[in-house]
Amino acid sequence: MADKQNITVLGSTGSIGVSTLDVIARHPDLFQVVALTAHSQVDKLFSQCQQFKPVFAVLLDADAAQQLQSKIMAAGLATEVLHGVEALERVSSLPQVDSVMAAIVGAAGLRPSLAAARAGKKILLANKETLVMSGRVFMDAVRESGSELLPIDSEHNAIFQSLPRDFGRGLKAVGVTRILLTASGGPFRSQPLSALENVTPAQACAHPNWSMGRKISVDSASMMNKGLEVIEAHWLFDAPADQIQVVVHPQSVIHSMVEYADGSVLAQLGNPDMRTPIAYALGFPERIHAGVSPLDLFKIARLDFEAPDMTRFRCLDLAYQALRCGGTAPAVLNAANEVAVAAFLDEKLPFLGIPSVIEHALEEISAMPVNCLEDVQQADRLAREIAIQHIQSQGKSGSSSFTLHASLNS
Ligand code: NAD
Ligand code: MG
């Protein structure tokens, strides 16, 4: 490779962000970090700035940015510190940036991901919420600008690897009959439903195979993560809901599969370590080292599969419903889920209350067509309000103090 790839890492202090920098650090000859961003983690972002010497560091929070600025100056670094959503959009669309790792969690990732798409960047998309909320707007922007879109979510990365390169002609045209989206089933796969009533945030975040941020960990426990991924697969691969089959596979070794008209099924396997899909996307179309240990098939010995239980995992069912309904319904699903997960993590909502909040929001808000970003933002705001009201009306005493953590940053 001649020139280094100039990259912005959005959400660099998170689980995906840290794994991305781990892979980048293994290849100083291939990558140059232009910008690093975080919500408010000053110390972590500062130490990343010391190591990677980016041109820009962005914090959402103005006070946090001030603190980072002082540290940067005291250390004699040349990094320019910015803050706010516009700054996130700016570092996603700078002319000198080739690639953007979109690894902010939740709806907050939408505007910067979209800015990267509009600017025609190579996008390494971890932020699945972008596609769930505004799949049409985002995919249109990708097509219009000629962006290269590489999925980071392990399942979608596996599907991408198992599809022919020209899958954009249409799944039917390339002989694909189904997408088989694997799911670990999370920490509560084999527990009786009654046992889930009193689970704590710590239990929900203890994933058997993957180490991830707290929001996606709760989503994995409720299987909403798989629901969001069904919608994500719909947009990435232009696959109708009926062609996306969720397969529970507790070992998380097969990361997903593609079934073809002739009966062939292609899969991508590997240890459950996000550095594999990240390295695949960073190096694409070449393969680079990721620091991941080789798969030991003899140690794994067996692979199991089961059908998902939609009555037990209501969130997965709700996601399919929202996808089939279309328009703003997936944005409503996503916003209500973010509010419900934040309330659960705050111990203001029981685990089994999460699907109830989402179902209520979907019932209350009629789906509207999505023509522009504002349609999505409006649905998002309304769904958050309705979800918060619902949690407060159901809540124990004290829940009126519930504040909104996850937000759209708009
Ligand atoms: P995380 O919570 O560990 O990190 C989130 C990052 O986003 C942090 O850097 C945080 O500072 C930043 N952030 C949070 N709120 C923000 C806001 N309002 N504005 C700007 N920045 C903000 O999350 P994660 O587990 O790394 O997940 C990131 C994304 O990747 C999510 O969309 C998730 O669904 C997706 N993903 C994660 C994994 C995984 O293994 N962790 C796997 C597949 C997909
Ligand atoms: Mg995934």
Coordinates of N, CA and C in Angstrom, one line a residue, residues 2 84 86 94 102 116 135 157 183 186 188 208 224 229 258 284 324 332 340 345 357 381 405:
A2 N 0.6 2.2 -0.9 CA 1.4 3.4 -1.0 C 1.2 4.3 0.2
G84 N -18.8 19.2 20.7 CA -20.2 19.3 20.1 C -20.4 18.4 18.9
E86 N -21.5 19.3 15.9 CA -21.0 19.8 14.7 C -19.6 19.4 14.5
L94 N -13.8 15.6 7.0 CA -12.7 16.4 6.6 C -12.1 15.8 5.3
A102 N -17.3 4.3 12.6 CA -18.5 4.8 13.2 C -18.8 3.9 14.4
A116 N -20.3 11.3 7.3 CA -19.3 10.5 6.6 C -19.8 10.0 5.3
G135 N -32.3 3.9 7.8 CA -31.7 3.1 6.7 C -31.8 3.7 5.3
N157 N -20.6 -8.5 9.0 CA -19.2 -8.6 8.4 C -19.1 -10.1 7.9
A183 N -27.1 -15.9 16.5 CA -27.3 -15.2 17.7 C -26.8 -16.1 18.8
G186 N -27.4 -14.8 24.3 CA -27.1 -14.0 25.5 C -27.1 -14.8 26.7
F188 N -29.2 -15.1 29.1 CA -30.4 -15.7 29.7 C -31.1 -16.7 28.8
P208 N -21.9 -14.2 27.8 CA -21.1 -15.4 27.9 C -19.9 -15.4 26.9
M224 N -32.9 -7.9 21.7 CA -33.1 -6.7 20.9 C -31.9 -6.5 19.9
E229 N -30.2 -6.1 14.5 CA -29.4 -6.6 13.4 C -30.2 -7.1 12.2
V258 N -24.7 -17.5 4.6 CA -25.5 -17.1 3.5 C -25.9 -18.4 2.7
F284 N -9.5 -4.1 4.1 CA -10.2 -4.4 2.9 C -9.6 -3.7 1.7
R324 N -41.3 -4.9 9.3 CA -42.4 -5.2 8.3 C -43.3 -4.0 8.2
V332 N -38.8 4.4 16.0 CA -39.6 4.4 17.2 C -39.1 3.2 18.1
A340 N -35.6 2.6 27.4 CA -35.9 1.5 28.3 C -34.6 0.9 28.9
L345 N -30.7 0.1 33.2 CA -29.4 0.2 33.8 C -29.4 1.1 35.0
V357 N -42.3 -1.4 27.2 CA -42.1 0.1 26.9 C -42.1 0.2 25.4
R381 N -37.8 11.7 18.8 CA -38.2 12.5 19.9 C -39.5 12.1 20.5
H405 N -30.7 9.4 29.4 CA -29.2 9.3 29.2 C -28.9 9.3 27.7

